[in-house]
Amino acid sequence: MKIPALDLKAQYASIREEIREAMDRVLESQHFILGPEVKALEEEVARYCGTRFAVGVASGTDAILLALAGSGIKEGDEVITTPFTFVATADMVTALKAIPVFVDIDPATFNLNAGQIEEKITPRTRAIMPVHLYGQSADMDPILAIAAKHALKVIEDNAQAIGATYKGKRTGSIGDVGCLSFFPSKNLGGYGDGGMIVTGDERIAERVRRLRAHGAKKKYFSEEQGYNSRLDEIQAAILRVKLRHLDEWNAKRRANAKRYTALLEAVKGVKPPAEADYGTHVYHQYTIRVSHRDAVQAALKEQEIGSAIYYPTPLHLQPLFSDSGFRPCVFPESECAARQVLSLPMYPELAGDHILQVTAVLQECLR
Ligand SMILES: *Cc1c(COP(=O)(O)O)cnc(C)c1O
């Protein structure tokens, strides 16, 4: 039985009518850019995340760019972040000619190790950008404490964790500004590119609103250098339908993860993901550490089971960032994770017997 790493078709089948109705509504209105759907989605996402404001933008990458710019990050500023993430986290820092300063991860959660942040702070440090990787929050309290002590902004890369919580609060609402991605594969995915920032800071919200439209608050009256980064009405209409199902889908992801972990705990050579007790993990990915990873991945492929490596090369070892003078083994935990991680098939509709089948291949291969 073929088991893809991600299957979006089952989900679409379950909401086909709602989606078509929403898309028809936009087509009939012939209003495609920054209209009532985007406005309604912004209000609904702000309410969902527990922030006062939300601003729709063209992608998760743009959400990061505009959150940084909207927080005042500029040329020469330093932003502390993790090297174990998708490239967008750090290359939007360099896009502003600011400097990403990497700090290694906590091996238990794969997220920024707050205990190593303070030694990296310099007079040029302006922000800390934790990433809630795989759907689990970074440990935010120590990060917020360091940020408060040194007057730094906290920008959450929440592209993988919409719906996750940290001590009762939704991720994205904990720091100064949170960044969401609606890339189709994300827990709340559109049918194309899309993103959003969420914030409780009115000035950041206002500034991002301006930056997404050529720096103009009033049309054709630009106050600063800006961008064209808008969420479109069709995506917003689709996302409004999907947002209504998000909690149910995240609960199904959690149930699937529980099933995986129960089956994998007994398998030698596999370390299932750990859930920190401070919050709720929404399993954008179900990522194990595994010995003989390449052999395991090949065995899965042999059985037509999809899997993926997020991410094979930490950012400090990629050519884009290598002129910063980093060498291998500077961030041992990130480098070790990059060699060991394997993400198994995960989506809400994944069937129990599929999970059984995936874990059976692992068991057989690692015996
Ligand atoms: C997906 C993702 C992004 C970028 O989002 P896009 O919508 O693809 O631009 C940024 N950071 C992380 C951690 C992501 O997973």
Coordinates of C-alpha atoms and ligand atoms in Angstrom, one line a residue:
M1 CA 0.0 0.0 0.0
K2 CA 1.4 3.4 -1.1
I3 CA 1.7 5.9 1.8
P4 CA 2.8 9.4 0.8
A5 CA 4.6 11.7 3.3
L6 CA 1.7 14.1 2.9
D7 CA -1.7 13.5 1.3
L8 CA -3.9 16.7 0.7
K9 CA -6.5 14.9 -1.4
A10 CA -8.4 13.3 1.4
Q11 CA -8.7 16.6 3.2
Y12 CA -9.9 18.3 0.0
A13 CA -12.5 15.6 -0.5
S14 CA -13.9 16.3 3.0
I15 CA -14.4 20.0 2.4
R16 CA -14.9 20.2 -1.4
E17 CA -18.4 21.8 -1.3
E18 CA -17.4 24.4 1.3
I19 CA -14.3 25.3 -0.7
R20 CA -16.1 25.6 -4.0
E21 CA -18.8 27.8 -2.5
A22 CA -16.1 30.1 -1.0
M23 CA -14.2 30.4 -4.3
D24 CA -17.4 31.0 -6.2
R25 CA -18.2 33.8 -3.8
V26 CA -15.0 35.6 -4.7
L27 CA -15.3 34.9 -8.4
E28 CA -18.8 36.4 -8.4
S29 CA -17.6 39.4 -6.5
Q30 CA -14.6 39.9 -8.9
H31 CA -12.8 41.5 -6.0
F32 CA -9.4 39.7 -5.9
I33 CA -7.0 41.8 -3.8
L34 CA -7.3 43.1 -0.3
G35 CA -11.1 42.9 0.0
P36 CA -13.6 41.6 2.5
E37 CA -12.3 38.0 2.6
V38 CA -8.8 39.1 3.6
K39 CA -10.2 41.4 6.2
A40 CA -12.5 38.7 7.7
L41 CA -9.6 36.2 7.7
E42 CA -7.3 38.7 9.5
E43 CA -10.0 39.1 12.2
E44 CA -10.5 35.4 12.5
V45 CA -6.8 34.5 12.7
A46 CA -6.2 37.3 15.2
R47 CA -9.0 35.9 17.4
Y48 CA -7.7 32.3 16.9
C49 CA -4.2 33.2 17.9
G50 CA -5.2 35.6 20.7
T51 CA -3.7 38.8 19.3
R52 CA -5.3 42.2 18.6
F53 CA -4.0 42.4 15.0
A54 CA -3.3 40.3 12.0
V55 CA -2.1 41.4 8.6
G56 CA -2.3 39.1 5.5
V57 CA 0.8 39.0 3.2
A58 CA 1.9 37.0 0.2
S59 CA 3.8 34.1 1.9
G60 CA 5.3 32.9 5.2
T61 CA 8.7 34.2 3.9
D62 CA 7.2 37.6 3.4
A63 CA 5.6 37.5 6.8
I64 CA 9.1 37.0 8.3
L65 CA 10.5 39.8 6.1
L66 CA 7.8 42.3 7.0
A67 CA 7.8 41.3 10.7
L68 CA 11.5 42.0 10.8
A69 CA 11.2 45.3 8.9
G70 CA 8.1 46.3 10.8
S71 CA 9.9 45.7 14.1
G72 CA 12.6 48.2 12.9
I73 CA 15.3 45.7 11.9
K74 CA 17.7 47.3 9.5
E75 CA 21.2 47.1 8.0
G76 CA 23.9 46.0 10.4
D77 CA 21.4 44.8 13.2
E78 CA 21.9 41.4 14.6
V79 CA 19.1 38.9 15.0
I80 CA 19.6 35.8 17.1
T81 CA 18.0 32.6 15.6
T82 CA 18.5 28.9 15.1
P83 CA 20.5 27.3 12.3
F84 CA 18.2 24.2 12.4
T85 CA 15.3 25.6 10.3
F86 CA 14.1 26.3 6.9
V87 CA 16.3 28.9 5.1
A88 CA 13.5 31.6 5.1
T89 CA 14.0 32.2 8.8
A90 CA 17.5 33.6 8.3
D91 CA 17.6 34.7 4.7
M92 CA 14.9 37.3 5.3
V93 CA 17.3 38.7 7.9
T94 CA 20.1 39.0 5.3
A95 CA 17.5 40.4 2.8
L96 CA 17.4 43.4 5.1
K97 CA 21.2 43.5 5.2
A98 CA 20.9 42.5 8.9
I99 CA 23.0 39.7 10.3
P100 CA 21.7 36.3 11.5
V101 CA 23.5 35.2 14.6
F102 CA 23.0 31.5 15.2
V103 CA 22.5 29.8 18.6
D104 CA 22.4 25.9 18.8
I105 CA 19.2 24.0 19.5
D106 CA 18.0 22.1 22.5
P107 CA 18.3 18.4 21.4
A108 CA 15.1 17.5 23.2
T109 CA 12.8 19.9 21.2
F110 CA 15.0 20.9 18.2
N111 CA 14.2 24.5 19.2
L112 CA 16.5 27.4 20.1
N113 CA 18.5 26.7 23.3
A114 CA 17.7 29.7 25.4
G115 CA 20.6 29.0 27.7
Q116 CA 23.1 29.8 25.0
I117 CA 21.5 33.1 23.8
E118 CA 23.0 35.6 26.2
E119 CA 26.6 34.9 25.3
K120 CA 25.7 35.9 21.7
I121 CA 24.3 39.3 22.6
T122 CA 26.3 42.3 21.4
P123 CA 25.5 46.1 21.3
R124 CA 24.1 45.5 17.8
T125 CA 21.6 42.7 18.8
R126 CA 18.0 43.9 18.1
A127 CA 15.9 40.8 18.1
I128 CA 15.5 37.1 18.9
M129 CA 13.7 34.9 16.4
P130 CA 12.7 31.5 17.8
V131 CA 11.2 28.9 15.4
H132 CA 8.5 26.6 16.7
L133 CA 9.9 23.7 14.7
Y134 CA 7.7 20.7 13.6
G135 CA 4.7 22.2 15.4
Q136 CA 6.1 22.5 18.9
S137 CA 6.7 25.8 20.8
A138 CA 10.2 26.8 21.7
D139 CA 10.6 27.4 25.5
M140 CA 9.5 31.1 25.4
D141 CA 9.7 32.3 29.0
P142 CA 13.6 32.3 29.2
I143 CA 13.6 33.9 25.7
L144 CA 11.2 36.7 26.8
A145 CA 13.2 37.3 30.0
I146 CA 16.4 37.8 28.0
A147 CA 14.6 40.0 25.5
A148 CA 13.2 42.1 28.3
K149 CA 16.6 42.5 30.0
H150 CA 18.3 43.6 26.8
A151 CA 15.4 45.5 25.2
L152 CA 15.2 43.1 22.2
K153 CA 12.2 42.3 20.0
V154 CA 10.9 38.7 19.9
I155 CA 9.8 37.6 16.5
E156 CA 8.2 34.1 16.4
D157 CA 8.6 32.0 13.2
N158 CA 5.3 30.2 13.7
A159 CA 5.1 28.9 10.1
Q160 CA 4.9 25.3 11.3
A161 CA 2.9 25.6 14.5
I162 CA -0.4 27.4 14.1
G163 CA -2.6 26.1 16.9
A164 CA 0.2 25.0 19.2
T165 CA 0.3 26.4 22.7
Y166 CA 2.9 27.5 25.2
K167 CA 1.6 27.7 28.8
G168 CA -1.9 28.2 27.6
K169 CA -1.1 30.8 25.0
R170 CA -1.2 30.2 21.2
T171 CA 2.2 30.4 19.6
G172 CA 2.6 33.5 17.5
S173 CA 1.0 35.6 20.3
I174 CA 3.8 35.2 22.8
G175 CA 6.5 37.5 21.5
D176 CA 6.1 40.9 19.8
V177 CA 5.1 39.5 16.5
G178 CA 4.3 36.0 15.0
C179 CA 4.7 34.9 11.4
L180 CA 2.4 32.4 9.8
S181 CA 2.7 30.5 6.5
F182 CA -0.2 29.2 4.5
F183 CA 1.9 27.2 2.1
P184 CA -0.3 24.2 1.1
S185 CA 1.6 21.7 3.2
K186 CA 1.3 23.6 6.5
N187 CA -1.2 22.7 9.1
L188 CA -3.4 25.6 7.8
G189 CA -2.5 25.6 4.1
G190 CA -4.0 27.5 1.2
Y191 CA -4.2 26.4 -2.4
G192 CA -1.2 28.6 -3.3
D193 CA 1.2 30.9 -1.4
G194 CA 0.0 33.0 1.5
G195 CA 1.1 34.2 4.9
M196 CA 0.2 36.5 7.8
I197 CA 1.7 38.3 10.8
V198 CA -0.1 38.4 14.1
T199 CA 0.8 40.9 16.8
G200 CA -0.5 42.8 19.8
D201 CA 1.5 45.8 18.9
E202 CA -0.5 48.3 16.9
R203 CA 2.6 50.1 15.5
I204 CA 4.0 46.9 14.1
A205 CA 0.6 46.0 12.6
E206 CA 0.3 49.5 11.0
R207 CA 3.9 49.4 9.7
V208 CA 3.4 45.9 8.1
R209 CA 0.1 47.0 6.6
R210 CA 2.0 49.9 5.0
L211 CA 5.0 47.8 3.9
R212 CA 2.9 45.2 2.1
A213 CA 1.5 48.0 -0.1
H214 CA 4.5 49.9 -1.3
G215 CA 5.0 51.8 1.9
A216 CA 1.7 53.6 1.4
K217 CA -0.9 54.0 4.1
K218 CA -2.9 56.2 1.7
K219 CA -3.1 54.9 -1.8
Y220 CA -0.6 56.4 -4.2
F221 CA 1.1 58.3 -1.4
S222 CA 4.2 56.2 -0.3
E223 CA 5.9 57.1 3.0
E224 CA 8.7 54.6 2.9
Q225 CA 10.3 51.9 0.8
G226 CA 7.8 49.0 0.7
Y227 CA 6.8 45.8 -1.1
N228 CA 4.0 44.3 -3.0
S229 CA 3.1 41.5 -0.6
R230 CA -0.6 40.8 -0.4
L231 CA -2.7 37.8 0.4
D232 CA -5.3 37.4 -2.3
E233 CA -9.1 37.1 -1.8
I234 CA -9.4 33.5 -3.2
Q235 CA -6.7 32.2 -0.8
A236 CA -8.3 34.1 2.1
A237 CA -11.8 32.6 1.3
I238 CA -10.2 29.1 1.2
L239 CA -8.3 29.6 4.4
R240 CA -11.5 30.9 6.2
V241 CA -13.1 27.5 5.4
K242 CA -10.1 25.6 6.6
L243 CA -9.5 27.6 9.8
R244 CA -12.9 26.3 11.0
H245 CA -11.5 22.7 10.8
L246 CA -8.0 23.5 12.1
D247 CA -8.5 22.4 15.8
E248 CA -10.1 19.1 14.7
W249 CA -7.3 18.5 12.2
N250 CA -4.6 19.3 14.8
A251 CA -6.3 16.9 17.2
K252 CA -6.1 14.2 14.6
R253 CA -2.4 14.9 14.0
R254 CA -1.9 14.6 17.8
A255 CA -3.7 11.3 17.9
N256 CA -1.7 10.0 15.0
A257 CA 1.5 11.0 16.8
K258 CA 0.4 9.2 19.9
R259 CA -0.2 6.1 17.9
Y260 CA 3.3 6.3 16.2
T261 CA 5.0 6.9 19.5
A262 CA 3.3 4.0 21.3
L263 CA 4.5 1.7 18.5
L264 CA 8.0 3.1 18.1
E265 CA 8.9 3.3 21.8
A266 CA 9.9 -0.4 21.6
V267 CA 11.9 -0.1 18.4
K268 CA 15.7 -0.1 19.0
G269 CA 17.5 2.7 17.2
V270 CA 14.5 5.0 17.1
K271 CA 13.9 8.1 19.3
P272 CA 10.3 9.3 19.0
P273 CA 9.8 13.1 19.3
A274 CA 9.5 14.4 22.9
E275 CA 6.6 16.6 23.9
A276 CA 7.6 19.4 26.3
D277 CA 5.3 19.6 29.2
Y278 CA 4.9 23.4 28.8
G279 CA 2.5 23.2 25.8
T280 CA 0.7 21.4 23.0
H281 CA 2.5 20.0 20.0
V282 CA 0.5 20.2 16.7
Y283 CA 2.8 17.8 14.7
H284 CA 3.3 19.7 11.5
Q285 CA 5.9 16.9 11.2
Y286 CA 6.3 13.7 13.1
T287 CA 10.1 13.6 13.3
I288 CA 12.1 10.9 14.8
R289 CA 15.8 10.5 15.4
V290 CA 17.0 7.2 13.9
S291 CA 20.2 5.3 13.5
H292 CA 21.1 4.2 10.0
R293 CA 18.8 6.8 8.7
D294 CA 19.6 6.4 5.0
A295 CA 19.0 2.7 5.1
V296 CA 15.7 3.2 6.9
Q297 CA 14.6 5.8 4.4
A298 CA 15.5 3.5 1.5
A299 CA 13.6 0.6 3.2
L300 CA 10.5 2.9 3.5
K301 CA 10.9 4.0 -0.1
E302 CA 11.1 0.3 -1.2
Q303 CA 7.6 -0.1 0.3
E304 CA 6.4 3.1 -1.4
I305 CA 6.3 4.9 1.9
G306 CA 7.2 8.6 1.8
S307 CA 9.5 10.3 4.3
A308 CA 11.5 13.5 4.4
I309 CA 14.6 15.1 6.0
Y310 CA 13.9 18.5 7.6
Y311 CA 16.6 19.7 7.3
P312 CA 19.7 18.0 5.9
T313 CA 22.1 20.9 6.2
P314 CA 22.0 23.4 9.0
L315 CA 22.0 27.0 7.8
H316 CA 25.6 27.8 9.0
L317 CA 26.9 25.1 6.7
Q318 CA 25.0 26.3 3.6
P319 CA 27.0 28.5 1.1
L320 CA 24.6 31.4 1.6
F321 CA 25.7 31.8 5.2
S322 CA 29.2 30.3 5.0
D323 CA 31.0 33.7 4.6
S324 CA 30.1 34.3 8.2
G325 CA 33.1 32.1 9.0
F326 CA 31.3 29.1 10.6
R327 CA 32.9 25.7 10.4
P328 CA 31.4 22.3 11.0
C329 CA 30.9 21.4 14.7
V330 CA 30.2 24.9 15.8
F331 CA 26.6 23.9 16.6
P332 CA 27.0 20.2 17.4
E333 CA 23.3 19.6 18.3
S334 CA 22.1 21.1 15.1
E335 CA 24.6 19.1 13.1
C336 CA 23.8 15.9 14.9
A337 CA 20.0 16.5 14.4
A338 CA 20.6 17.1 10.7
R339 CA 22.2 13.6 10.5
Q340 CA 19.6 11.8 12.5
V341 CA 16.1 13.3 11.8
L342 CA 13.5 11.6 9.6
S343 CA 10.0 12.8 9.2
L344 CA 7.4 10.1 8.8
P345 CA 4.0 10.4 6.9
M346 CA 1.8 12.8 8.9
Y347 CA -1.5 14.4 8.1
P348 CA -4.9 14.3 9.9
E349 CA -6.4 11.7 7.6
L350 CA -3.5 9.2 7.9
A351 CA -5.1 5.9 8.8
G352 CA -4.2 3.8 11.8
D353 CA -3.2 0.8 9.7
H354 CA -0.9 3.0 7.7
I355 CA 0.9 4.0 10.9
L356 CA 1.2 0.3 11.8
Q357 CA 2.7 -0.4 8.4
V358 CA 5.2 2.4 8.6
T359 CA 6.4 1.4 12.0
A360 CA 6.6 -2.3 10.9
V361 CA 9.1 -1.3 8.2
L362 CA 11.2 0.6 10.8
Q363 CA 11.1 -2.4 13.1
E364 CA 12.1 -4.8 10.4
C365 CA 14.9 -2.6 9.1
L366 CA 16.4 -1.9 12.5
R367 CA 16.2 -5.4 13.9
Ligands
LIG1 C1 7.3 27.2 5.5 C2 8.2 27.9 6.3 C3 8.6 29.2 6.1 C4 8.2 30.0 4.8 O1 6.9 30.0 4.5 P1 6.5 30.1 2.9 O2 5.0 30.4 3.0 O3 6.8 28.9 2.2 O4 7.2 31.3 2.4 C5 9.4 29.9 7.0 N1 9.9 29.3 8.1 C6 9.6 28.0 8.4 C7 10.1 27.4 9.6 C8 8.8 27.3 7.5 O5 8.5 26.0 7.7

